[in-house]
mmCIF file of C-alpha atoms in Angstrom:
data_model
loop_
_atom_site.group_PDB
_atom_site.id
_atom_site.type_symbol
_atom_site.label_atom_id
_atom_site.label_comp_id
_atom_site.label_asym_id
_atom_site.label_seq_id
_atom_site.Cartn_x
_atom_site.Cartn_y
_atom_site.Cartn_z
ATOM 1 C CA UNK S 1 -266.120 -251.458 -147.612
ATOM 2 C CA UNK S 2 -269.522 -253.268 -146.712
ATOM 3 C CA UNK S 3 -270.763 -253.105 -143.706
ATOM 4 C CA UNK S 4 -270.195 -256.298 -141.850
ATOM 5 C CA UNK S 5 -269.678 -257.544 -138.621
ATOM 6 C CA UNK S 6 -266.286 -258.150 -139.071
ATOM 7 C CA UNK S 7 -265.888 -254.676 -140.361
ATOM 8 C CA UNK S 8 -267.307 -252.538 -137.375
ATOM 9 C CA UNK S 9 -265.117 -255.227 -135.384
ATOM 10 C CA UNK S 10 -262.188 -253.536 -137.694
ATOM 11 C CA UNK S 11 -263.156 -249.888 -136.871
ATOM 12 C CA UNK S 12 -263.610 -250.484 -132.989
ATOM 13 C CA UNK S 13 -260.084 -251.874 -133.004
ATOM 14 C CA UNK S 14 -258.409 -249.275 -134.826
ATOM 15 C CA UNK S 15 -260.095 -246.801 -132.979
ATOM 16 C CA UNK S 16 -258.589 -248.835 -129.644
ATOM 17 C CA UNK S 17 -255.652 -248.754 -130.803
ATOM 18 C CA UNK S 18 -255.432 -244.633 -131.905
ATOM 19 C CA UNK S 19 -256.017 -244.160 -127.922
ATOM 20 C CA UNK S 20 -253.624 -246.393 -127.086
ATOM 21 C CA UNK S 21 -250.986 -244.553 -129.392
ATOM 22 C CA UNK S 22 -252.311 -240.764 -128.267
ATOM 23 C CA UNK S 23 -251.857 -242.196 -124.455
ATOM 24 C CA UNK S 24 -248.274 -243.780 -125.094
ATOM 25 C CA UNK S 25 -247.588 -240.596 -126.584
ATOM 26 C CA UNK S 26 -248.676 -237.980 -124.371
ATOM 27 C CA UNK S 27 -246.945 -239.870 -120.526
ATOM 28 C CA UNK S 28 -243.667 -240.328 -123.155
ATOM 29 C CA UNK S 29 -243.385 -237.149 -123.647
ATOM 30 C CA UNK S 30 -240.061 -236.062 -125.675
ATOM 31 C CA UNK S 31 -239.028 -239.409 -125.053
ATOM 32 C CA UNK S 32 -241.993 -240.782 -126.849
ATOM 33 C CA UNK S 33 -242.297 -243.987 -128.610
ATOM 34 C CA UNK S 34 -243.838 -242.861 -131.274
ATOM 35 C CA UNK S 35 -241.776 -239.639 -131.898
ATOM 36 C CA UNK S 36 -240.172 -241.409 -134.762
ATOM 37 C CA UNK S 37 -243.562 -242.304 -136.912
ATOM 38 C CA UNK S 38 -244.541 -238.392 -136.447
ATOM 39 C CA UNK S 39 -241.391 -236.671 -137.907
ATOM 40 C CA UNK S 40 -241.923 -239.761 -140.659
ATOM 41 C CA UNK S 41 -245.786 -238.192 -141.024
ATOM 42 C CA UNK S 42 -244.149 -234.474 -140.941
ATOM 43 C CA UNK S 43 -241.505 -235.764 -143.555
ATOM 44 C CA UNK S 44 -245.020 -237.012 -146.176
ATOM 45 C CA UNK S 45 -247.762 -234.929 -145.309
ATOM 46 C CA UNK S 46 -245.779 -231.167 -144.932
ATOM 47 C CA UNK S 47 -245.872 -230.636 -148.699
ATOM 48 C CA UNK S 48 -249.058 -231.361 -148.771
ATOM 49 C CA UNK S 49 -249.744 -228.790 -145.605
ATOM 50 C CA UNK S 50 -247.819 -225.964 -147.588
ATOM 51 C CA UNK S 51 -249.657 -226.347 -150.974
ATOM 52 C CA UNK S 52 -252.854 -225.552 -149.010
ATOM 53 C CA UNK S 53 -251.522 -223.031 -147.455
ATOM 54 C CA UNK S 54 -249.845 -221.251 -150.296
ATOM 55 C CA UNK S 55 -253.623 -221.702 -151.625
ATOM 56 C CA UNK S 56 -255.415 -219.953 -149.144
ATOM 57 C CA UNK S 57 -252.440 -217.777 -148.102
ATOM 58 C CA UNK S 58 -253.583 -215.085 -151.201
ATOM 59 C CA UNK S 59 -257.051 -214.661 -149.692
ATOM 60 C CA UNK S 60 -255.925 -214.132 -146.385
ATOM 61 C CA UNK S 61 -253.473 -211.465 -147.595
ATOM 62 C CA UNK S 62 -255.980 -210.247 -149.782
ATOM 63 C CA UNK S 63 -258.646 -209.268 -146.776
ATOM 64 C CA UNK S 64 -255.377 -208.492 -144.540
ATOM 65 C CA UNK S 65 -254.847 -205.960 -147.486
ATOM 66 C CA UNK S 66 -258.145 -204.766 -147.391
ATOM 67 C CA UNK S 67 -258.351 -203.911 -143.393
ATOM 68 C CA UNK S 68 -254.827 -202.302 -143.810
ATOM 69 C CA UNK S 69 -256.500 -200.215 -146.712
ATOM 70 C CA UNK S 70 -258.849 -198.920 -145.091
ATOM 71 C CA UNK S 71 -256.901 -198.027 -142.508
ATOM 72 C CA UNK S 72 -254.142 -196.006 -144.675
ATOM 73 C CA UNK S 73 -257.481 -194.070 -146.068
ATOM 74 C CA UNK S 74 -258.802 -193.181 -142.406
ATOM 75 C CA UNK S 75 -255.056 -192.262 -142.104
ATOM 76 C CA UNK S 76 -255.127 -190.179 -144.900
ATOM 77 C CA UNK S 77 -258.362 -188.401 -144.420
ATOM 78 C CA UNK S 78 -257.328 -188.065 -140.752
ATOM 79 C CA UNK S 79 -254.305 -186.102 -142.205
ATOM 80 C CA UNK S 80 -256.097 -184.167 -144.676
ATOM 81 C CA UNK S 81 -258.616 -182.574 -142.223
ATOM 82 C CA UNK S 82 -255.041 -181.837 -140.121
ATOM 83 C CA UNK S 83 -253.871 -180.040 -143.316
ATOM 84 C CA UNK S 84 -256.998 -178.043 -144.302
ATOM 85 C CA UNK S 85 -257.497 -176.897 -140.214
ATOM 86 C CA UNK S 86 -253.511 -176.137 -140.138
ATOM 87 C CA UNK S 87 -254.170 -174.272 -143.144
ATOM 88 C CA UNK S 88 -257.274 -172.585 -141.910
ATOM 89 C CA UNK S 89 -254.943 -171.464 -138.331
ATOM 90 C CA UNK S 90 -252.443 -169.939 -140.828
ATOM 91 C CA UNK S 91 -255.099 -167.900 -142.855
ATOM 92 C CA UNK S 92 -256.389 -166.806 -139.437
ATOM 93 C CA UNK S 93 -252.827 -166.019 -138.006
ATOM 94 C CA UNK S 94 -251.767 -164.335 -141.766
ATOM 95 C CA UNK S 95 -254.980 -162.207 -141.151
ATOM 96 C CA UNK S 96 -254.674 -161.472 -137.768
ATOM 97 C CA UNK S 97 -250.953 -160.205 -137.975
ATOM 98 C CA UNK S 98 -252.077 -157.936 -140.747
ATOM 99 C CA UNK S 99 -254.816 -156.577 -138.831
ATOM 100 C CA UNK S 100 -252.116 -155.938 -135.802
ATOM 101 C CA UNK S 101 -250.354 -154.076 -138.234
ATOM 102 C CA UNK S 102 -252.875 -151.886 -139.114
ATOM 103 C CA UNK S 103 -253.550 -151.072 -135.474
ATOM 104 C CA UNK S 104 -250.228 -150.439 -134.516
ATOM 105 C CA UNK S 105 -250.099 -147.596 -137.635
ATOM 106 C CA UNK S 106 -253.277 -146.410 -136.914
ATOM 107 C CA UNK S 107 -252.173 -146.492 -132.963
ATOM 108 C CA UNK S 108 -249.111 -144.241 -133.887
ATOM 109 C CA UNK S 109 -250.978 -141.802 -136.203
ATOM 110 C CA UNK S 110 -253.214 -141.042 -133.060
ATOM 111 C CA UNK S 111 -250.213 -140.775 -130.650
ATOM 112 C CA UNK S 112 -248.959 -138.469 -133.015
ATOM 113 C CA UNK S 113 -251.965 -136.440 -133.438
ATOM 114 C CA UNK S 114 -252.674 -136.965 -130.009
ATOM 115 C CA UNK S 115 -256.254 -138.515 -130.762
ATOM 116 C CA UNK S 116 -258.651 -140.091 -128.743
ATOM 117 C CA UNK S 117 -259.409 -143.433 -130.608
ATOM 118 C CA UNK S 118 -262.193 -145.745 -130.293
ATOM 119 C CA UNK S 119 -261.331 -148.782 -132.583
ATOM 120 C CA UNK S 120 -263.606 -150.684 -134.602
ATOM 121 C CA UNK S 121 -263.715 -153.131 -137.578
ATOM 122 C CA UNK S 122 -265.220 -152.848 -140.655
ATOM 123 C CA UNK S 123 -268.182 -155.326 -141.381
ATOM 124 C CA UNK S 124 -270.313 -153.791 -144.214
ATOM 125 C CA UNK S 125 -270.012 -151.721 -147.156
ATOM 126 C CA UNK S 126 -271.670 -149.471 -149.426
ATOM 127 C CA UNK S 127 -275.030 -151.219 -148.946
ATOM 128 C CA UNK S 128 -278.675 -150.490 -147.434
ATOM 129 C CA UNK S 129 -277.979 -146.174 -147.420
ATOM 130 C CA UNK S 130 -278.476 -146.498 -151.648
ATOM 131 C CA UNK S 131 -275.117 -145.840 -153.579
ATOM 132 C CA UNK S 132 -272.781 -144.125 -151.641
ATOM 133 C CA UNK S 133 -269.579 -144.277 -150.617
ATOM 134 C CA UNK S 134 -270.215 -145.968 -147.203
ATOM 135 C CA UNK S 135 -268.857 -148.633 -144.816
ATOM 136 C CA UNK S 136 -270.267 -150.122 -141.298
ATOM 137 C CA UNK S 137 -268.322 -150.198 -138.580
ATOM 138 C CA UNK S 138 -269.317 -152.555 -135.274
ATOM 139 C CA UNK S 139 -269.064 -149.845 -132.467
ATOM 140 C CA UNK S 140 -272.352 -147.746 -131.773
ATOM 141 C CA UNK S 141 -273.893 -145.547 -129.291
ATOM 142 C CA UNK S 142 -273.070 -148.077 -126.443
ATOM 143 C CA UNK S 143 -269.568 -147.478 -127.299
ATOM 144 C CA UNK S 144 -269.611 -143.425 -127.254
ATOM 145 C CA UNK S 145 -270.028 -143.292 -130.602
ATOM 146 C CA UNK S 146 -271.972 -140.224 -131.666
ATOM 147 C CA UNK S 147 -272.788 -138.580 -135.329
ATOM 148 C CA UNK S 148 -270.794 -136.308 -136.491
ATOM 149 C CA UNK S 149 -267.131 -137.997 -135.448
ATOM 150 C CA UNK S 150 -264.197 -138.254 -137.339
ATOM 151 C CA UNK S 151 -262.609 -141.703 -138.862
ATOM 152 C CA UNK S 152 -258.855 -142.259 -139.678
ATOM 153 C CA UNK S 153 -257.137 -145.771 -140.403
ATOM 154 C CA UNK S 154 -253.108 -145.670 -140.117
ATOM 155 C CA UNK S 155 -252.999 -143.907 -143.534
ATOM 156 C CA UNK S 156 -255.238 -141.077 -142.960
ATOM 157 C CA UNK S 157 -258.772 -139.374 -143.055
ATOM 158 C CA UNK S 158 -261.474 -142.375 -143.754
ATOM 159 C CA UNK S 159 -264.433 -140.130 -143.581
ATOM 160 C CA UNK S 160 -267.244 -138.996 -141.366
ATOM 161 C CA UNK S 161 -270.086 -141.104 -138.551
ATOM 162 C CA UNK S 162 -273.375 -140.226 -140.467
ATOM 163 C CA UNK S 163 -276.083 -142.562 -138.085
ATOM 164 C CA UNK S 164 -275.341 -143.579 -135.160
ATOM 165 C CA UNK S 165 -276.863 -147.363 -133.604
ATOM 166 C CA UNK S 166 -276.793 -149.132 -130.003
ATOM 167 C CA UNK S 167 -273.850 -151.279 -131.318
ATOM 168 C CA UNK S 168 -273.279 -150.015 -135.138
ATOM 169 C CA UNK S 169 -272.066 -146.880 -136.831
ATOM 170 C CA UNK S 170 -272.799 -145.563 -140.823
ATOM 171 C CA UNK S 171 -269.400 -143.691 -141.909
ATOM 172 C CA UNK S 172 -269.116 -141.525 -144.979
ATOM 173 C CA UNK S 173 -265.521 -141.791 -146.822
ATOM 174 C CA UNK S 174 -264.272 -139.179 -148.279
ATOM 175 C CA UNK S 175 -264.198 -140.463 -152.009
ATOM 176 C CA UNK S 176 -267.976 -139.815 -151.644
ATOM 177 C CA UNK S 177 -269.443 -137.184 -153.904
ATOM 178 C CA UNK S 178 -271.249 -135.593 -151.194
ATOM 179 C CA UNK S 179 -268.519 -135.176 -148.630
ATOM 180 C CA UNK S 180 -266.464 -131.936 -148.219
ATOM 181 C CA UNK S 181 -263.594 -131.663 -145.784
ATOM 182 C CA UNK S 182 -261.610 -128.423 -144.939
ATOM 183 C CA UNK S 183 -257.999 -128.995 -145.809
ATOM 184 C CA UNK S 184 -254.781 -127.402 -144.864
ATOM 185 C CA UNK S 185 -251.530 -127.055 -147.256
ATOM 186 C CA UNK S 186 -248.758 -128.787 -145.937
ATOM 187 C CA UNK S 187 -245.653 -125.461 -145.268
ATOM 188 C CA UNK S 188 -247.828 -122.878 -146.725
ATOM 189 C CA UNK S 189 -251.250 -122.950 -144.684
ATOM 190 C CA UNK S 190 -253.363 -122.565 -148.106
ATOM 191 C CA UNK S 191 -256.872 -123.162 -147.324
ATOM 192 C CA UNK S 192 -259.257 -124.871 -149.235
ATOM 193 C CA UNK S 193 -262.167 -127.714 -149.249
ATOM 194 C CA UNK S 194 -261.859 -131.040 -150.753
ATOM 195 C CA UNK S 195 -264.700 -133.228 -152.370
ATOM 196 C CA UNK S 196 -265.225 -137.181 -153.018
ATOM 197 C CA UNK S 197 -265.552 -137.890 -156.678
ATOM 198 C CA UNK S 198 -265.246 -141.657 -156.327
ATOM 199 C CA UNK S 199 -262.629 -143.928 -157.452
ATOM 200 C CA UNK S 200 -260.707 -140.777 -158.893
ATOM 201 C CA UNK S 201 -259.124 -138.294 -156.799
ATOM 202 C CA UNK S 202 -260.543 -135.822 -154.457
ATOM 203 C CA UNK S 203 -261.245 -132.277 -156.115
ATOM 204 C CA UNK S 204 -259.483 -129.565 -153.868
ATOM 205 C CA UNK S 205 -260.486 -125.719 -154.514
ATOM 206 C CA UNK S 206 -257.832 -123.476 -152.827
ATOM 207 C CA UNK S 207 -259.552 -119.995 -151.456
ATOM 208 C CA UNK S 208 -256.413 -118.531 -152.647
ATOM 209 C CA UNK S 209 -256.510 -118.404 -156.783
ATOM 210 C CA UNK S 210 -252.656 -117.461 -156.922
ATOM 211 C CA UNK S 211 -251.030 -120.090 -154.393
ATOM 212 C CA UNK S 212 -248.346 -121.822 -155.496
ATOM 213 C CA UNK S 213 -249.166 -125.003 -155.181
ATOM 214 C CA UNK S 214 -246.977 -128.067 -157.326
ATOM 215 C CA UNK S 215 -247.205 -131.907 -157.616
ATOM 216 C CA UNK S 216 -246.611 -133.505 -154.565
ATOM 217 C CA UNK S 217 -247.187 -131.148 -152.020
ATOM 218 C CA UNK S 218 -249.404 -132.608 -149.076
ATOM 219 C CA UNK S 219 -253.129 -131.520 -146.942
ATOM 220 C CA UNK S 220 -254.326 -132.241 -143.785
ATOM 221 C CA UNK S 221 -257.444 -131.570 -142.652
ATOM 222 C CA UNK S 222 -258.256 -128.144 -141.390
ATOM 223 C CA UNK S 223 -260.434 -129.256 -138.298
ATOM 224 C CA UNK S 224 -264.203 -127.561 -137.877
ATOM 225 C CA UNK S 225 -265.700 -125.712 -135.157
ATOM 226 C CA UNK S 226 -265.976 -127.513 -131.635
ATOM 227 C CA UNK S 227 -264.146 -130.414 -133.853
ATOM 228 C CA UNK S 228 -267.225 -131.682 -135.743
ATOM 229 C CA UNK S 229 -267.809 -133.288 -137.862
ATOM 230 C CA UNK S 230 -263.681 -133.387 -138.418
ATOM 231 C CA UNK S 231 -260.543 -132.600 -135.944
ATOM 232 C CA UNK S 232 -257.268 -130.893 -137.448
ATOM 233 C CA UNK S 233 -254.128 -132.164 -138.670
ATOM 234 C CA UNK S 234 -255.412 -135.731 -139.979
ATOM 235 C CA UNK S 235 -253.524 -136.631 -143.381
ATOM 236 C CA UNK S 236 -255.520 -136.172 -146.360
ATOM 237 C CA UNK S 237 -253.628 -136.840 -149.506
ATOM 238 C CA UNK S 238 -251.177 -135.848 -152.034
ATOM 239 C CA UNK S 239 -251.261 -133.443 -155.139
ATOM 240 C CA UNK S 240 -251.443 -135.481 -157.979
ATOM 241 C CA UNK S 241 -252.398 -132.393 -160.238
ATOM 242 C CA UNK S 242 -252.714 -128.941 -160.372
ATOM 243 C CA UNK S 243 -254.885 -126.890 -163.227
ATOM 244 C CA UNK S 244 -254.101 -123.556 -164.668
ATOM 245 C CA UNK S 245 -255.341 -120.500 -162.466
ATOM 246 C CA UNK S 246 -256.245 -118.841 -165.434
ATOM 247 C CA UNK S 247 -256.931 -115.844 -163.099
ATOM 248 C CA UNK S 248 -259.950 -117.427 -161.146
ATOM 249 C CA UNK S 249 -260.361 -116.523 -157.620
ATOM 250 C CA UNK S 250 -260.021 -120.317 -156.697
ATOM 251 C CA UNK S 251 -257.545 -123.134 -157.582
ATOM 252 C CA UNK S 252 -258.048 -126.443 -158.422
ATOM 253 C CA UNK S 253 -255.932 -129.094 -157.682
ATOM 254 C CA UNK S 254 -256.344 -133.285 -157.695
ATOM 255 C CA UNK S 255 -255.430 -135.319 -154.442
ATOM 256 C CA UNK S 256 -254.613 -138.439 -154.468
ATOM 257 C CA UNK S 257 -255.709 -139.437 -150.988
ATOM 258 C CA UNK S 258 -253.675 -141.571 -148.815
ATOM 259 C CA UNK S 259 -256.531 -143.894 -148.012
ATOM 260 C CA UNK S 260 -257.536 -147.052 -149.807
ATOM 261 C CA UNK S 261 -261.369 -146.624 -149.691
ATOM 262 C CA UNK S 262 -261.787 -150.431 -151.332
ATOM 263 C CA UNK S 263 -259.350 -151.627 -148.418
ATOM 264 C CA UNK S 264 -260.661 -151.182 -145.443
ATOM 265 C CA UNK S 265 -260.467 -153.307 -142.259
ATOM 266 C CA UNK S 266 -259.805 -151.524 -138.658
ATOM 267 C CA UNK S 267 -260.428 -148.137 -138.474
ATOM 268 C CA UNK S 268 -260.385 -145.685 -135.175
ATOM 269 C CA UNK S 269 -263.346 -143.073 -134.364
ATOM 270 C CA UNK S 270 -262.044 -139.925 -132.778
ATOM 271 C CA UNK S 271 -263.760 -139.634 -129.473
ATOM 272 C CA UNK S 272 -261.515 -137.403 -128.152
ATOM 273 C CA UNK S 273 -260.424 -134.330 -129.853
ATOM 274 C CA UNK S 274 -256.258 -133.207 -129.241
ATOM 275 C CA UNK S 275 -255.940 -130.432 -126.597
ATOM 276 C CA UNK S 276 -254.191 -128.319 -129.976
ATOM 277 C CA UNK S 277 -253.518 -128.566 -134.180
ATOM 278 C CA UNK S 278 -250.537 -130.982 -134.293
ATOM 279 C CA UNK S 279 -250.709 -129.206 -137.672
ATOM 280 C CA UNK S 280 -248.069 -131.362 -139.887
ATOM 281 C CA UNK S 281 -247.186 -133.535 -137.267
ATOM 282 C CA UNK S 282 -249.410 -136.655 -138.385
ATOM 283 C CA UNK S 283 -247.918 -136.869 -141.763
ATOM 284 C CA UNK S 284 -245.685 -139.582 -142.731
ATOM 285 C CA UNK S 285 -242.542 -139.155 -142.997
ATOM 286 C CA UNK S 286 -241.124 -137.554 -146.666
ATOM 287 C CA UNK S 287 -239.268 -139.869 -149.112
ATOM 288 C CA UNK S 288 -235.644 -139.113 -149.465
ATOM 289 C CA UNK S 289 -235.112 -138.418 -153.250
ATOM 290 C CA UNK S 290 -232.587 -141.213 -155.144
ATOM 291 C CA UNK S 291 -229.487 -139.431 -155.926
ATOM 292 C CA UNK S 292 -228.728 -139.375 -159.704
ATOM 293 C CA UNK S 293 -225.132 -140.506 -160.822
ATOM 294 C CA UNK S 294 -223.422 -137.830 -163.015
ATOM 295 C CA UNK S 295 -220.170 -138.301 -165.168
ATOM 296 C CA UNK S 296 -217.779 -135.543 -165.725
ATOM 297 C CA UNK S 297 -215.424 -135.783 -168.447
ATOM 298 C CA UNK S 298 -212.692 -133.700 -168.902
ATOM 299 C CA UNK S 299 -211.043 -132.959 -172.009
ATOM 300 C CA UNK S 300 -207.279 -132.023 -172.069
ATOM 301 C CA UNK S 301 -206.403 -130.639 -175.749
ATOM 302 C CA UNK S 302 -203.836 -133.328 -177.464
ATOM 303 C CA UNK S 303 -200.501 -132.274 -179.528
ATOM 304 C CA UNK S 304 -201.160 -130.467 -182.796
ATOM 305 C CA UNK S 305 -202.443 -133.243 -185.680
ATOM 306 C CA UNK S 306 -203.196 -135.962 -182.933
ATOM 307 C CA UNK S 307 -206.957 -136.834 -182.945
ATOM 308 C CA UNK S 308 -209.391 -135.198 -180.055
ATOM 309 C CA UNK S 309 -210.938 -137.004 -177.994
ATOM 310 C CA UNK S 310 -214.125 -138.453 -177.810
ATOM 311 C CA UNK S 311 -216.981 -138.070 -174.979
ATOM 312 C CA UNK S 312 -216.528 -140.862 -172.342
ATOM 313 C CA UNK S 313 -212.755 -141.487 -173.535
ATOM 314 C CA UNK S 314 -210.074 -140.947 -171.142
ATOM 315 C CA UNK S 315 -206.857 -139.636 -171.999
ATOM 316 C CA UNK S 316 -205.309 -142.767 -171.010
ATOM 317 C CA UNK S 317 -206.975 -144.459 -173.346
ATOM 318 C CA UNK S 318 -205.365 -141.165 -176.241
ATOM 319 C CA UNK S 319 -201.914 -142.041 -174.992
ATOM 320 C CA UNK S 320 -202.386 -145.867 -175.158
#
C-alpha cells in the first residue's frame, strides 16, 4: 500500500475502531458483544498457536532437561560422598569393635594374672633401632612407663620396654634373636630359657636334659628378680617340637608362641607386678579333644556250610 492521504486516513480509523472494540469488550464483560468473533478467532488461529508451540516446546524441554540433569548429578554425587563417609564410619566402627575385643582379652588375661596394666597402641614397627624385632608403642615416661617392663596383648608375652620417651616406648618382642625369657613348663615346673629366632618358633633349652617334655605341652614365663625385665605366669607358647636328648645336659624344644608378632595393635605394659605367681592360671583354657566314632562288630558263627560273615555285615543281613 502507498502511502497516501487517504491511506493514513485508513490506519487512524482502524486503529479508532480496535479501541472502540477493546472498550466494548472489556465494560461487557462475559456478556460481551464481541465474545462471539473471539471464540470464531480461537476456532482459526489455535492451530496455528499449537504448531508453534509444538515447535518450540522441544527446546524448552530440552534446557528443562538439562537443569533437571544437573540436578540428578548433584544428587548423585551428593549420595556418593554419603556412601563413601557411611562406608568410612563402618571401617572405623569394624576397627574399633576389634580393637575392644582385644582389650577386653587382654583386660581378662591381667585380671587373671592379676597385672597391673597400662594400655597402649601400637604406632610403629621395626624401624629407626636397625633390624630388629621391634614395635612403638604411644605411652612413655609421662605415663609410668619405665625400661625394663613387661608387654602382653590378650594372647600372651609381646616382649620387653627397651627405651623409654616423655610420651613413647621401644619394646622388644620375643621373636627377636636377641631376647631371652625364663620359661616355666606348664604341670611339671621344667625350667628353661627361650630365644627369638624370627618368623620361626622360639628355641627353648630345658636345664633338665631328661624331662619329658611332648608336643603340645605349654610355658609361661618364669618371672625375674624384683620382676624385671619380666613378671611370672604370662603365656608363652606351645611345643611345636621336641629334639632327641641324645644324652645332653639340656633339651631343646620349638614353641610356637601364642603371639602374632606381625599383628599387633593394643598391647598392655605391666606397671604393676601381682602380689604372687598365678603360675598356670593365665593360660587359656585347654581344647577338649573330638571324640572318635568306633564300630564294633560282632560275629556270631553261622550253621555248618552256611557262608561267614563279612566285616560290617550284620547277621540280619546272613538270615535275610
Amino acid at each position: 500500500m502507498r502511502d497516501t492521504r487517504e491511506s493514513r486516513l485508513l490506519l487512524v480509523l482502524l486503529i479508532a475502531i480496535a479501541f472502540a472494540l477493546i472498550t466494548v469488550d472489556i465494560r461487557g464483560g462475559e456478556d460481551s458483544p464481541v465474545d462471539g468473533a473471539r471464540q470464531a478467532a480461537a476456532t482459526v488461529f489455535g492451530p496455528i498457536e499449537n504448531g508453534v508451540s509444538s515447535a518450540v516446546d522441544p527446546v524448552g524441554n530440552a534446557i528443562a532437561a538439562i537443569r533437571d540433569s544437573g540436578e540428578r548429578h548433584d544428587r548423585l554425587a551428593e549420595l556418593e560422598r554419603e556412601n563413601a563417609a557411611l562406608k568410612a564410619r563402618l571401617g572405623s566402627d569394624d576397627r574399633n569393635r576389634s580393637r575392644l575385643q582385644q582389650l577386653d582379652k587382654m583386660l581378662k588375661v591381667a585380671g587373671a594374672g592379676q597385672y597391673g596394666i597400662k594400655g597402649a597402641e601400637v604406632i610403629a614397627i621395626g624401624a629407626a633401632q636397625g633390624f630388629s624385632w621391634t614395635i612403638t608403642i604411644d605411652v612413655g615416661a609421662n605415663d609410668g612407663i619405665q625400661r625394663d617392663m613387661t608387654v602382653l596383648n590378650g594372647d600372651g608375652l609381646v616382649g620387653r620396654v627397651t627405651t623409654v620417651g616423655p610420651n613413647t616406648a621401644t619394646v622388644l618382642l620375643a621373636s627377636d634373636p636377641d631376647f631371652t625369657v625364663g620359661t616355666r613348663m606348664e604341670g611339671n615346673d621344667e625350667l628353661g630359657f627361650a630365644s627369638g629366632q624370627g618368623d620361626r618358633p622360639l628355641r627353648v633349652e630345658l636345664l633338665n636334659g631328661k624331662a619329658r617334655i611332648k608336643k603340645g605341652d605349654r610355658l609361661v614365663t618364669f618371672g625375674s628378680q624384683a620382676d624385671k625385665p619380666f613378671v611370672p605366669g604370662v603365656p608363652v607358647g606351645v611345643v611345636s617340637r621336641v629334639d632327641p636328648s641324645g644324652g645332653d645336659l639340656t633339651r631343646t624344644l620349638y614353641v610356637t608362641p601364642y603371639v602374632n608378632f606381625t599383628k599387633l595393635d593394643v598391647v598392655g605394659v605391666v606397671v604393676q607386678a601381682p602380689q604372687k605367681d598365678p603360675r598356670d592360671t593365665v593360660l587359656p583354657a585347654k581344647p577338649k579333644p573330638t571324640p572318635t566314632p568306633t564300630v564294633t562288630v560282632t560275629v556270631t558263627p553261622g550253621a555248618e556250610g552256611s557262608e561267614e560273615p563279612t566285616d560290617g555285615q550284620s547277621q540280619q543281613e546272613q538270615d535275610q
